[in-house]
mmCIF file with all atom_site columns, C-alpha atoms in Angstrom:
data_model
loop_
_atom_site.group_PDB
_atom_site.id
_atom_site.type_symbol
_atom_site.label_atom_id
_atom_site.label_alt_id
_atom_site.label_comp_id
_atom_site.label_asym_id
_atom_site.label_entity_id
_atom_site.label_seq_id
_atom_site.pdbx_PDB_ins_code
_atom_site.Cartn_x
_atom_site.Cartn_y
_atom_site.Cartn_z
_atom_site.occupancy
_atom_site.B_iso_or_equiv
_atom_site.pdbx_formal_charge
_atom_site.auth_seq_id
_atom_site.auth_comp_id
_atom_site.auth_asym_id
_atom_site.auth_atom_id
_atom_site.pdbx_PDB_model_num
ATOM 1   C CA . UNK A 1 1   ? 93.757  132.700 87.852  1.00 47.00 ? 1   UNK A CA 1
ATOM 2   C CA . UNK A 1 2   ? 95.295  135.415 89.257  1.00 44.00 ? 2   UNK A CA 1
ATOM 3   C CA . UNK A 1 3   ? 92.581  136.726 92.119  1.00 62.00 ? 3   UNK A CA 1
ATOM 4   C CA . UNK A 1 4   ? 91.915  133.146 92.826  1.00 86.00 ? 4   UNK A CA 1
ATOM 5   C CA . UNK A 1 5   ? 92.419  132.551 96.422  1.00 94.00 ? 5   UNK A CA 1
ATOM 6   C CA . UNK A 1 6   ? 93.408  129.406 98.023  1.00 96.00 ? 6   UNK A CA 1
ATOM 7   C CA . UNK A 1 7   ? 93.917  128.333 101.750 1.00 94.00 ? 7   UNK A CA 1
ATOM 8   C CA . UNK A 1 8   ? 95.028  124.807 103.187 1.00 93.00 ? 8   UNK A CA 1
ATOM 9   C CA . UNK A 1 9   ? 94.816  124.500 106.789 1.00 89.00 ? 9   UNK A CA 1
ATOM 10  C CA . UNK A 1 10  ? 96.875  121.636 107.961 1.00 85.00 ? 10  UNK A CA 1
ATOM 11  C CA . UNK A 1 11  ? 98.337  119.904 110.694 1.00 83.00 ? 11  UNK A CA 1
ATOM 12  C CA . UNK A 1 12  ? 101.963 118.832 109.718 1.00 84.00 ? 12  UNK A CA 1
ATOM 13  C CA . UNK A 1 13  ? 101.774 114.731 110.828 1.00 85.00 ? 13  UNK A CA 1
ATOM 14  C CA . UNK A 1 14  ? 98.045  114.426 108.923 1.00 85.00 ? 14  UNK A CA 1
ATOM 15  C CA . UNK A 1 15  ? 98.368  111.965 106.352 1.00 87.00 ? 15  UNK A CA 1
ATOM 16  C CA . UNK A 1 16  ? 95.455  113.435 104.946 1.00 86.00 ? 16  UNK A CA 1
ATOM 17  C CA . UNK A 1 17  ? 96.182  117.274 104.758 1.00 84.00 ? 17  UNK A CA 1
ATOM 18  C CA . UNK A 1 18  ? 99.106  117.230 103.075 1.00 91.00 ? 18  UNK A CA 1
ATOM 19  C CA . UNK A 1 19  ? 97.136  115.201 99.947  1.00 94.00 ? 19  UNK A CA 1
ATOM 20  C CA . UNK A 1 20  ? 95.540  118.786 99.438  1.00 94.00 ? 20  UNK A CA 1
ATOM 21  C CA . UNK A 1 21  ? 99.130  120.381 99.485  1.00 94.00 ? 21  UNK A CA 1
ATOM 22  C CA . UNK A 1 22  ? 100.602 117.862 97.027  1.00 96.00 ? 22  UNK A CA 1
ATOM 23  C CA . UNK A 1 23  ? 97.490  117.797 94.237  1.00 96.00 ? 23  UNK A CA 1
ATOM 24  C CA . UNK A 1 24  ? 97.850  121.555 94.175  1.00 96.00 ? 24  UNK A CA 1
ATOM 25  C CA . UNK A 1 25  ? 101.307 121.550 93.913  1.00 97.00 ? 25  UNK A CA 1
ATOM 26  C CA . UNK A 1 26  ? 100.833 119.154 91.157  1.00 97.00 ? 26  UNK A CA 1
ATOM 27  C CA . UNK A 1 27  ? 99.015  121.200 89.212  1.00 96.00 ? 27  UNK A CA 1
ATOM 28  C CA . UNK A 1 28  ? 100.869 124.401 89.589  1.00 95.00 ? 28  UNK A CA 1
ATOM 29  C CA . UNK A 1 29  ? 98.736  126.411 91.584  1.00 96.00 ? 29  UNK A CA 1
ATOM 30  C CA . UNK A 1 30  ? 99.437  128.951 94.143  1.00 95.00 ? 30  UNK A CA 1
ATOM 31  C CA . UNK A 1 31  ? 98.024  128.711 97.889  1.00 95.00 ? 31  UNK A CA 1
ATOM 32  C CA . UNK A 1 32  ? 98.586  129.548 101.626 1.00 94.00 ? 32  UNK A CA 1
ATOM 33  C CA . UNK A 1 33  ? 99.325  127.153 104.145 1.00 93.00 ? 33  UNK A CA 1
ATOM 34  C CA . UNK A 1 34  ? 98.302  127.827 107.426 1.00 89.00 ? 34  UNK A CA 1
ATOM 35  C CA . UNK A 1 35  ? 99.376  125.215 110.225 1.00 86.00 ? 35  UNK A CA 1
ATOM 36  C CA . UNK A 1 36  ? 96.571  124.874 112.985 1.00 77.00 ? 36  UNK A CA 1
ATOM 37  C CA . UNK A 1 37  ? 97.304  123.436 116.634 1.00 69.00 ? 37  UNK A CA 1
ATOM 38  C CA . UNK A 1 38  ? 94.501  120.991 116.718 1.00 58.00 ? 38  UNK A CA 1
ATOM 39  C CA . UNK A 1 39  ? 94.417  120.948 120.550 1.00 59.00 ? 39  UNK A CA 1
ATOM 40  C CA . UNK A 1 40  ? 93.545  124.831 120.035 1.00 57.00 ? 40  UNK A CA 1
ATOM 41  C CA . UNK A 1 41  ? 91.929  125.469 116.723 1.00 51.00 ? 41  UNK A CA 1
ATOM 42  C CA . UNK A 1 42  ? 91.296  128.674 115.245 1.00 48.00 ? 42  UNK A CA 1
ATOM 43  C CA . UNK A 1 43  ? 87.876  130.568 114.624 1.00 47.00 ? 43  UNK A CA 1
ATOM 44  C CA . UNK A 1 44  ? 88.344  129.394 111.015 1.00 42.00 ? 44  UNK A CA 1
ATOM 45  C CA . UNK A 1 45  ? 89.213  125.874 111.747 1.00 40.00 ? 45  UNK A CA 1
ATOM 46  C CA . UNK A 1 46  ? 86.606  125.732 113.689 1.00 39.00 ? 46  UNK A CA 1
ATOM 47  C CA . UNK A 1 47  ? 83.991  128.023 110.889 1.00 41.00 ? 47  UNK A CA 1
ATOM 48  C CA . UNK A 1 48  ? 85.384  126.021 108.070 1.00 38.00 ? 48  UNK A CA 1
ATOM 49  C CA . UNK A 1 49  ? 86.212  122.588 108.783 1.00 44.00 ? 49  UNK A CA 1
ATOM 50  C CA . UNK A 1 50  ? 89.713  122.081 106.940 1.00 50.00 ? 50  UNK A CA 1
ATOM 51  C CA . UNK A 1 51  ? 91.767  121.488 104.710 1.00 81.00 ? 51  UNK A CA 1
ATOM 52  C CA . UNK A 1 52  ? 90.854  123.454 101.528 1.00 94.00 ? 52  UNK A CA 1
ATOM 53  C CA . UNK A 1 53  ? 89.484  127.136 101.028 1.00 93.00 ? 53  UNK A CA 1
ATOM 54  C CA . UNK A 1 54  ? 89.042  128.058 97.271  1.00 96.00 ? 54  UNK A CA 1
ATOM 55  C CA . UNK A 1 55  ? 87.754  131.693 97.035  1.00 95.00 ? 55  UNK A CA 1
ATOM 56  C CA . UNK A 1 56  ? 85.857  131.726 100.773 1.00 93.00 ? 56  UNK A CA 1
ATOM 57  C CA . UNK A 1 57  ? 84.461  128.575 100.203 1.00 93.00 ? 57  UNK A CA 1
ATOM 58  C CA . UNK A 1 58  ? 85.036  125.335 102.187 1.00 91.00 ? 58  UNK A CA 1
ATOM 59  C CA . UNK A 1 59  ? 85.562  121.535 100.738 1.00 94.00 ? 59  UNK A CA 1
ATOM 60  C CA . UNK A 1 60  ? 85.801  119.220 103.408 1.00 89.00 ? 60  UNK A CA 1
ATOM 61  C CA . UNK A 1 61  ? 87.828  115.682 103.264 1.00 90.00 ? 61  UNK A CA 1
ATOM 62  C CA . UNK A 1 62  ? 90.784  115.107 101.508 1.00 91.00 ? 62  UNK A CA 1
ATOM 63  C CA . UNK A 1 63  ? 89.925  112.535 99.078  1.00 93.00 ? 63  UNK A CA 1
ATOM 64  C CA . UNK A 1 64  ? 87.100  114.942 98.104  1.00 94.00 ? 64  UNK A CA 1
ATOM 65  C CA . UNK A 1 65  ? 89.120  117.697 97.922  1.00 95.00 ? 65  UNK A CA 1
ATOM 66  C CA . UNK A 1 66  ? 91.888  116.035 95.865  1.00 96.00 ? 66  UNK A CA 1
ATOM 67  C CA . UNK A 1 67  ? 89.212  115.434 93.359  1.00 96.00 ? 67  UNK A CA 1
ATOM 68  C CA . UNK A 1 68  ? 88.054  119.262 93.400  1.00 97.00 ? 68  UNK A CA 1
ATOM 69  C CA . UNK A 1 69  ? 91.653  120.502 92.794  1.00 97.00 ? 69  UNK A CA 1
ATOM 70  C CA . UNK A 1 70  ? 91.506  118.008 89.634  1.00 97.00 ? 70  UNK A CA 1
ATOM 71  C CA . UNK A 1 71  ? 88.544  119.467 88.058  1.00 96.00 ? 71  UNK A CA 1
ATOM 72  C CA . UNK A 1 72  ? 88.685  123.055 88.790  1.00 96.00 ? 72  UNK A CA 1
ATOM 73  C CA . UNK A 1 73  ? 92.107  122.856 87.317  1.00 96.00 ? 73  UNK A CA 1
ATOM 74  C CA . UNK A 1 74  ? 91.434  120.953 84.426  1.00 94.00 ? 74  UNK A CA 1
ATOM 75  C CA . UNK A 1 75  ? 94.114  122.347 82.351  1.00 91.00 ? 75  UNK A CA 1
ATOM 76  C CA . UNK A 1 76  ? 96.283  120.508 83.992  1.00 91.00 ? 76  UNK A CA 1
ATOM 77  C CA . UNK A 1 77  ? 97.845  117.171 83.929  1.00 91.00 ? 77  UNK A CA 1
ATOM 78  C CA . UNK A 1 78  ? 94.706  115.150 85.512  1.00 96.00 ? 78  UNK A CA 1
ATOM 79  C CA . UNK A 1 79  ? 94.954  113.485 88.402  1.00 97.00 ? 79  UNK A CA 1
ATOM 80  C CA . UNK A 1 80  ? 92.302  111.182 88.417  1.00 97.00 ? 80  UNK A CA 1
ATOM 81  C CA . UNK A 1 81  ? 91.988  108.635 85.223  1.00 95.00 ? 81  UNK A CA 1
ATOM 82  C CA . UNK A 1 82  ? 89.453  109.609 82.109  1.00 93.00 ? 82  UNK A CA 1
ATOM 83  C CA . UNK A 1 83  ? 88.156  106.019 81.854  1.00 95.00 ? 83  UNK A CA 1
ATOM 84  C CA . UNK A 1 84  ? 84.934  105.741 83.964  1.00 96.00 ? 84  UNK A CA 1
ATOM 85  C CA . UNK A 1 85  ? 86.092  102.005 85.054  1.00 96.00 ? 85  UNK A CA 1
ATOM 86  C CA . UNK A 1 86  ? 89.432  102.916 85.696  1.00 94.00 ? 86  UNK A CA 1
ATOM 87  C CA . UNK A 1 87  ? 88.007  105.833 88.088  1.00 95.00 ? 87  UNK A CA 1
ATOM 88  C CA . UNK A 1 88  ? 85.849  103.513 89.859  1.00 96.00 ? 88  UNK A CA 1
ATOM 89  C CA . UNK A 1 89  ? 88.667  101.409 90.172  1.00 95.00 ? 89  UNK A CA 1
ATOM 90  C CA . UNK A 1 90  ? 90.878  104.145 91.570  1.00 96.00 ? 90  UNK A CA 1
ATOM 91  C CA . UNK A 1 91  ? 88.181  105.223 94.323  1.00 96.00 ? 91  UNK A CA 1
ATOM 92  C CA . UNK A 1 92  ? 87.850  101.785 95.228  1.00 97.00 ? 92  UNK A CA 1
ATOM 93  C CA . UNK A 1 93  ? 91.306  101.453 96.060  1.00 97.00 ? 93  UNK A CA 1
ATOM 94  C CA . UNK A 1 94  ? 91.629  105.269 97.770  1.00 96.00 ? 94  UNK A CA 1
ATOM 95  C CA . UNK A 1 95  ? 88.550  103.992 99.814  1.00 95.00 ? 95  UNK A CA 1
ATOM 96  C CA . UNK A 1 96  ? 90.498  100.919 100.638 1.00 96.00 ? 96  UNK A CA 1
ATOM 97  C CA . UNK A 1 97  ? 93.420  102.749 101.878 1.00 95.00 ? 97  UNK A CA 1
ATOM 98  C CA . UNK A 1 98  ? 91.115  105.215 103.983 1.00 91.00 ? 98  UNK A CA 1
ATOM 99  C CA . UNK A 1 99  ? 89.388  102.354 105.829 1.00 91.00 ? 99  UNK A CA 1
ATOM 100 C CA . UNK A 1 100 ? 92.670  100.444 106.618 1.00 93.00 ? 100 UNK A CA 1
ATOM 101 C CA . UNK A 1 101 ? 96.094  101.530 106.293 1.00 92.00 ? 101 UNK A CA 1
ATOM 102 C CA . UNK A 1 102 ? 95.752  104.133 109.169 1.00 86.00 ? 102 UNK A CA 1
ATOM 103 C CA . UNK A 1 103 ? 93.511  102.392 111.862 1.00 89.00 ? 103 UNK A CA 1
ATOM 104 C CA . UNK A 1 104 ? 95.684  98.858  110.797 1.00 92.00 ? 104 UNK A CA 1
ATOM 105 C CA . UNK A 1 105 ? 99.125  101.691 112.034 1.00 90.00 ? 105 UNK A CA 1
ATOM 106 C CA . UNK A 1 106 ? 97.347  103.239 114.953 1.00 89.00 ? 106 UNK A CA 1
ATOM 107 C CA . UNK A 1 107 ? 96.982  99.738  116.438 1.00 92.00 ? 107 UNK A CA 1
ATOM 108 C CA . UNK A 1 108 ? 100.447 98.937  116.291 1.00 91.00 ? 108 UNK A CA 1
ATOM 109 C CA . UNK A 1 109 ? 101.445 101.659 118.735 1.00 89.00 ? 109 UNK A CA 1
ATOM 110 C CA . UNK A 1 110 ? 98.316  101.299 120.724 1.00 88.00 ? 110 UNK A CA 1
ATOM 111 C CA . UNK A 1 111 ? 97.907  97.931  121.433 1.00 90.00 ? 111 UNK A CA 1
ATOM 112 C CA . UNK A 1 112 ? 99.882  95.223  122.843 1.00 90.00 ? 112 UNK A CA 1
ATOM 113 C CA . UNK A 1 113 ? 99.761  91.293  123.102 1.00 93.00 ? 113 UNK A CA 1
ATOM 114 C CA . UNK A 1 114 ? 97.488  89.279  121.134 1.00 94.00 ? 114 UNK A CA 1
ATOM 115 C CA . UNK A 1 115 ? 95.715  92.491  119.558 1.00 94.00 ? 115 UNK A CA 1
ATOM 116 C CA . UNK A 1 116 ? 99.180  94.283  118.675 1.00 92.00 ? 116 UNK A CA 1
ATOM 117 C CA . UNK A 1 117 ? 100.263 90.550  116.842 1.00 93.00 ? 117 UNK A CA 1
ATOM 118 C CA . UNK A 1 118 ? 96.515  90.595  114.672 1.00 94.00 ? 118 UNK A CA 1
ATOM 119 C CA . UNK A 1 119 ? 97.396  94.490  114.065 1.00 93.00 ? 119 UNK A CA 1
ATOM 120 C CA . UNK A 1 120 ? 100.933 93.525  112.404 1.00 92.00 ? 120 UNK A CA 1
ATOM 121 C CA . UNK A 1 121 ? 99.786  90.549  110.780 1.00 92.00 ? 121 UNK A CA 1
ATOM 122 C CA . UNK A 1 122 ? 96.667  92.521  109.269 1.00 94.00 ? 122 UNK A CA 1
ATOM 123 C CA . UNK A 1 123 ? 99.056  95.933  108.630 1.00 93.00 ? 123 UNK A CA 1
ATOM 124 C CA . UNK A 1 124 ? 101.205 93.421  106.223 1.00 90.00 ? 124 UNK A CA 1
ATOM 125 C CA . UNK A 1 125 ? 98.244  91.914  104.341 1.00 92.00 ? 125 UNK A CA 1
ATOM 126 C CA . UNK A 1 126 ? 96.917  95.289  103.459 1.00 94.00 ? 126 UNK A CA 1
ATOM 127 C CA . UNK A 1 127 ? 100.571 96.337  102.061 1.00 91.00 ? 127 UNK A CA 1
ATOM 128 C CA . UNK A 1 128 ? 100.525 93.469  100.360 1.00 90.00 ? 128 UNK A CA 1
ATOM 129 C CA . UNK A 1 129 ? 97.183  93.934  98.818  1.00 93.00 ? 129 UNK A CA 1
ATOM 130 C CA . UNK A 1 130 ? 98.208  97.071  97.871  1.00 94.00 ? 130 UNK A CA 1
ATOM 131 C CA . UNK A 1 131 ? 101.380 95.789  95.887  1.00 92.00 ? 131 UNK A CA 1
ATOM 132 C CA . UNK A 1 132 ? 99.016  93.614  94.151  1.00 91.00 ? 132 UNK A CA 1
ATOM 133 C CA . UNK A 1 133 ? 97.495  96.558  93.206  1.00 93.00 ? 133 UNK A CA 1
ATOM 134 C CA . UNK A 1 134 ? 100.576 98.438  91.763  1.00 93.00 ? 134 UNK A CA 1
ATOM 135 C CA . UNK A 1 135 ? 101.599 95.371  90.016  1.00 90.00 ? 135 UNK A CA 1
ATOM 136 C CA . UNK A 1 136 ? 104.801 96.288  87.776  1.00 91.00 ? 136 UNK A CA 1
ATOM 137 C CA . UNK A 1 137 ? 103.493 99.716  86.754  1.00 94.00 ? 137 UNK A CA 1
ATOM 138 C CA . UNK A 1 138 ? 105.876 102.889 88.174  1.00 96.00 ? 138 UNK A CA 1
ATOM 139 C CA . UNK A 1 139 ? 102.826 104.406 90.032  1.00 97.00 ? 139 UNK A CA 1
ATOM 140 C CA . UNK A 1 140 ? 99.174  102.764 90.892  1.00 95.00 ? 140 UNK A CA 1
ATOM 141 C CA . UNK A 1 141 ? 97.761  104.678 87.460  1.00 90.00 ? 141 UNK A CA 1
ATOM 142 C CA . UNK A 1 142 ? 100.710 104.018 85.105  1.00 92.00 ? 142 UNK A CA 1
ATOM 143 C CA . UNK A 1 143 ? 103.346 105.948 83.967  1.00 93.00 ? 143 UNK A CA 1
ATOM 144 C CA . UNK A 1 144 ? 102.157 108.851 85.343  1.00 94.00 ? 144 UNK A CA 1
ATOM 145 C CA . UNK A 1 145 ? 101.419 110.410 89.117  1.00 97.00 ? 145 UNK A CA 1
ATOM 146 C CA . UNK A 1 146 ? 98.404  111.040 90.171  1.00 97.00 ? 146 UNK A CA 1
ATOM 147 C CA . UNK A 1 147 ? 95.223  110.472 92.485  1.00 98.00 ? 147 UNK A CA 1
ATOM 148 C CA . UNK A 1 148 ? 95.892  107.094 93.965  1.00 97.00 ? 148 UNK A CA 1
ATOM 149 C CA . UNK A 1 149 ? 99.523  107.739 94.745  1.00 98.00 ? 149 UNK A CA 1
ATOM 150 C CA . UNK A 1 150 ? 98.539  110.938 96.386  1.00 97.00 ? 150 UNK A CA 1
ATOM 151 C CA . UNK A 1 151 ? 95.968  109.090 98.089  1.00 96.00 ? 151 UNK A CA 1
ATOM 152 C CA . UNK A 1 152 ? 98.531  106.224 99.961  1.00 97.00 ? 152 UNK A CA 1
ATOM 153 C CA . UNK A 1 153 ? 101.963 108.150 99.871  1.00 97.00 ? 153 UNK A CA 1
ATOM 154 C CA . UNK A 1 154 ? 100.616 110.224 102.642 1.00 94.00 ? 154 UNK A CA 1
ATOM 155 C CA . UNK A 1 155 ? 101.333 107.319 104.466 1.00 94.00 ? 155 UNK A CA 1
ATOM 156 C CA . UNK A 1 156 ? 105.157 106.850 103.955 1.00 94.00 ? 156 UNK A CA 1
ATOM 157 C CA . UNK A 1 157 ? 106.326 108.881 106.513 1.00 93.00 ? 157 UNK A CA 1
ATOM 158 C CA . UNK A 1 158 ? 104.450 107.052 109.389 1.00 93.00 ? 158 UNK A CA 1
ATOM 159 C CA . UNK A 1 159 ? 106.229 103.641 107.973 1.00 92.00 ? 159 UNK A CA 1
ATOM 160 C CA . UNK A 1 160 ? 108.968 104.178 110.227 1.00 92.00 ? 160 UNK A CA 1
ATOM 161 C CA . UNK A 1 161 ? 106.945 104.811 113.414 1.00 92.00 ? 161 UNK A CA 1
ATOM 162 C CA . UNK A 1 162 ? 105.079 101.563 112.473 1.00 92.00 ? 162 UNK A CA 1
ATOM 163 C CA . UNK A 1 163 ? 107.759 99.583  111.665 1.00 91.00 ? 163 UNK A CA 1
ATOM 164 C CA . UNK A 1 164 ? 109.249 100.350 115.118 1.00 92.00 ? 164 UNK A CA 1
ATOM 165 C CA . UNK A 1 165 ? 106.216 100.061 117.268 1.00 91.00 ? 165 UNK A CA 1
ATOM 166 C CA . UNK A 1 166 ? 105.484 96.991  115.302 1.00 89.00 ? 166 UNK A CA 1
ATOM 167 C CA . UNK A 1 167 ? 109.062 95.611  115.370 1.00 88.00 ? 167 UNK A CA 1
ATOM 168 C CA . UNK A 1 168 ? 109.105 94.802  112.373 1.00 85.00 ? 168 UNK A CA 1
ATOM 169 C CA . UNK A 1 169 ? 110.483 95.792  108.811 1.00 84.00 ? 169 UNK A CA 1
ATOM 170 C CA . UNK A 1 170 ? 108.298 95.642  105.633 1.00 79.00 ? 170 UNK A CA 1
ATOM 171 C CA . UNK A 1 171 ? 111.666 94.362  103.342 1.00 76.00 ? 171 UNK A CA 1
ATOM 172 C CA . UNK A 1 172 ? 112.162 91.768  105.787 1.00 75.00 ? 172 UNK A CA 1
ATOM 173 C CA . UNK A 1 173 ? 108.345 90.500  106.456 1.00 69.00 ? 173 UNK A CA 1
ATOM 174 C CA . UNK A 1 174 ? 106.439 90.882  103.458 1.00 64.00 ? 174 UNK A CA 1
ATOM 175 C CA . UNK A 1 175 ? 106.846 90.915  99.625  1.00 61.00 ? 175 UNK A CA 1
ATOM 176 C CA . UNK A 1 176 ? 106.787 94.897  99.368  1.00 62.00 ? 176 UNK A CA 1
ATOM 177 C CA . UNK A 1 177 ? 109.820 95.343  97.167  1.00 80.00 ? 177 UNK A CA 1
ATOM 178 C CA . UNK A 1 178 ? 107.649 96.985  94.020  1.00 87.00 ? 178 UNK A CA 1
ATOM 179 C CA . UNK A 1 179 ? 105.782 98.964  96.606  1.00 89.00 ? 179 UNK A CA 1
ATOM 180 C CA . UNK A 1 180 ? 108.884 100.137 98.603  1.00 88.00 ? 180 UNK A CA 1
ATOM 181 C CA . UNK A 1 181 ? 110.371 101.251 95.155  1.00 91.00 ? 181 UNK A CA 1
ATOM 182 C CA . UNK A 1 182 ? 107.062 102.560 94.097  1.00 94.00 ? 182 UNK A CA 1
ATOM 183 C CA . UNK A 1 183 ? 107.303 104.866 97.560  1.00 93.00 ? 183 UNK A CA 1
ATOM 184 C CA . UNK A 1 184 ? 111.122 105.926 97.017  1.00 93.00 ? 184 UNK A CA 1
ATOM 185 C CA . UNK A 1 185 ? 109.951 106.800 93.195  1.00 96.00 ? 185 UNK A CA 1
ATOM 186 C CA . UNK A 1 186 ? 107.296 109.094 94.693  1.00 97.00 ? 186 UNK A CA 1
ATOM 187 C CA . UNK A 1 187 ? 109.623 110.905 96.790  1.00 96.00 ? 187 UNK A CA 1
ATOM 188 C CA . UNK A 1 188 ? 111.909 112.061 94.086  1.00 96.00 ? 188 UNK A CA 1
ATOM 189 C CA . UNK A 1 189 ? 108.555 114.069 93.110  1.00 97.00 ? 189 UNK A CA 1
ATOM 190 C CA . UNK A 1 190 ? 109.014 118.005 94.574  1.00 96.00 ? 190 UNK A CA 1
ATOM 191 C CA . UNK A 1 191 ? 105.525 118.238 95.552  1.00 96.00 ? 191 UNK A CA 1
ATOM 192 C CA . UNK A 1 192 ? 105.774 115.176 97.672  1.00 97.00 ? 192 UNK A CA 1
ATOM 193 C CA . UNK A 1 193 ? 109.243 115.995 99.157  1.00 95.00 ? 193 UNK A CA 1
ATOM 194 C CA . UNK A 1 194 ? 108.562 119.207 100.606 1.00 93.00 ? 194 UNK A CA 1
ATOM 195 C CA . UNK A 1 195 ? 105.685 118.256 101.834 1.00 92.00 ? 195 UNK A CA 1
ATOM 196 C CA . UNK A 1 196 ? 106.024 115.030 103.479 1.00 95.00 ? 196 UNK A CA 1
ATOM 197 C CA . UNK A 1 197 ? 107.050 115.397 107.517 1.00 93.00 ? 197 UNK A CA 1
ATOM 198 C CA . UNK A 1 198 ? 110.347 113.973 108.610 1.00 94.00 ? 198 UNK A CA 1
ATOM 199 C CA . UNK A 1 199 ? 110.038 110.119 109.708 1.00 93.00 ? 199 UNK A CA 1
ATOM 200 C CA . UNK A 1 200 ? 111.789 110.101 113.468 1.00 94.00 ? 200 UNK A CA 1
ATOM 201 C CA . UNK A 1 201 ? 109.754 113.618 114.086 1.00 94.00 ? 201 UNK A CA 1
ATOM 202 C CA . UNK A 1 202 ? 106.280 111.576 113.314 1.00 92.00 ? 202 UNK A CA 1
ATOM 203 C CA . UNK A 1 203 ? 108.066 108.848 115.391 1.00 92.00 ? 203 UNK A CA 1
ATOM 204 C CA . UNK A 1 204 ? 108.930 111.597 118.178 1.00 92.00 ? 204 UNK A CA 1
ATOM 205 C CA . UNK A 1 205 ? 104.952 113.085 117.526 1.00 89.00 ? 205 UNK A CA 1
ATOM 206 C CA . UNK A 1 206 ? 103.288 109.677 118.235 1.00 88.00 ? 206 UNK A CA 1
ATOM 207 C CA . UNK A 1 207 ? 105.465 108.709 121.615 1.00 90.00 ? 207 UNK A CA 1
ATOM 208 C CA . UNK A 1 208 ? 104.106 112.314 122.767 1.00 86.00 ? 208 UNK A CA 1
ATOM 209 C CA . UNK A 1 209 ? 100.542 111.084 122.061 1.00 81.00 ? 209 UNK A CA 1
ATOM 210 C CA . UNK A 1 210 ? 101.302 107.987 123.551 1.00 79.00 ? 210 UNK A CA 1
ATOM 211 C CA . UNK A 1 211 ? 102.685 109.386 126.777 1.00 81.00 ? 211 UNK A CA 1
ATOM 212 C CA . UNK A 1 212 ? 99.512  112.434 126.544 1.00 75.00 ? 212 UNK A CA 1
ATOM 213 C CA . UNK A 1 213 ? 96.456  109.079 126.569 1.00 68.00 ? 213 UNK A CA 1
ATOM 214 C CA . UNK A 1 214 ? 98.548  106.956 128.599 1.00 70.00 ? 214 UNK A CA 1
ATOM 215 C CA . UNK A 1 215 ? 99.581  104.490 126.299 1.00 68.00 ? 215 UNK A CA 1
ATOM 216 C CA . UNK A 1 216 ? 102.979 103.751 127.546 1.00 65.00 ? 216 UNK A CA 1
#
């Protein structure tokens, strides 16, 4: 609607802001970004709690908030499956990727020895799980894009940074060809694209924060 009014605070590297930016863009509706510097938040960072503002009012976390954009624009192409299984089934899977894609990455530019070893092996096994997952289907709920995808391609441009921390690559260490081809497929999408952050500057962003705790 026309005096609808929609805000998305973000941080460009958060793999979990820009899932509010690409559901929205997804289903066609217009909104303000606003980019906050998390080592000085704003008054209304700090009075709303990002990433989404519909109308004045706040919705916190962005699986949640993926879910909002999906039924307050219904008349759009739905992002989350009618099918009450295949919903469960879809959470199950976004929860999955929230609990262990990113602390799995963090460790392998935070750790080292034994620990950084269990972090790569255990970084592969969840990729791999998650290629189970997507099986031979274009995207995790079919033939169309939606709230899984949103939920892990977040992710892709962090790959590189853990790849090199990890010294590793994915093609050359674990079966991920459907879900590297599932990840190049998503990035043909516009609202994905433009939103994503450059690989080598994430790379660049997490040798700062490893330099700023001491990690080096």
């Amino acid at each position: 609607m026309a005096d609808e009014e929609v805000v998305v605070l973000g941080f460009w590297p958060s793999t979990y802001g820009t899932r509010a930016t690409i559901a929205l863009d997804e289903k066609g509706v217009k909104y303000e970004y606003r980019e906050e510097d998390l080592s000085n938040k704003s008054s209304l960072l700090l009075q709303m709690n990002p990433v989404l503002i519909h109308n004045g009012k706040p919705v916190c976390e962005s699986l949640i908030i993926v879910q909002y954009v999906d039924e307050i624009w219904r008349d759009k192409a739905p992002l989350l499956p009618s099918d009450p299984y295949q919903r469960a089934r879809v959470r199950f899977w976004a929860d999955f990727i929230d609990k262990k894609v990113f602390d799995a990455g963090k460790k392998l530019w935070s750790t080292k020895g034994e620990e950084h070893e269990a972090a790569k092996k255990e970084f592969i096994e969840i990729l791999t799980q998650l290629e189970g997952e997507i099986g031979d289907k274009p995207y995790f709920g079919g033939e169309r894009f939606g709230f899984l995808d949103i939920a892990l391609i977040t992710f892709y441009s962090w790959f590189y940074a853990f790849e090199t921390f990890g010294n590793f690559r994915l093609e050359a260490e674990c079966p991920n060809p459907k879900l590297i081809a599932w990840a190049k497929r998503c990035m043909q999408k516009d609202s994905v694209c433009k939103t994503l952050p450059d690989h080598k500057k994430v790379y660049e962003s997490v040798i700062g924060m490893k330099k700023m705790f001491g990690m080096e």
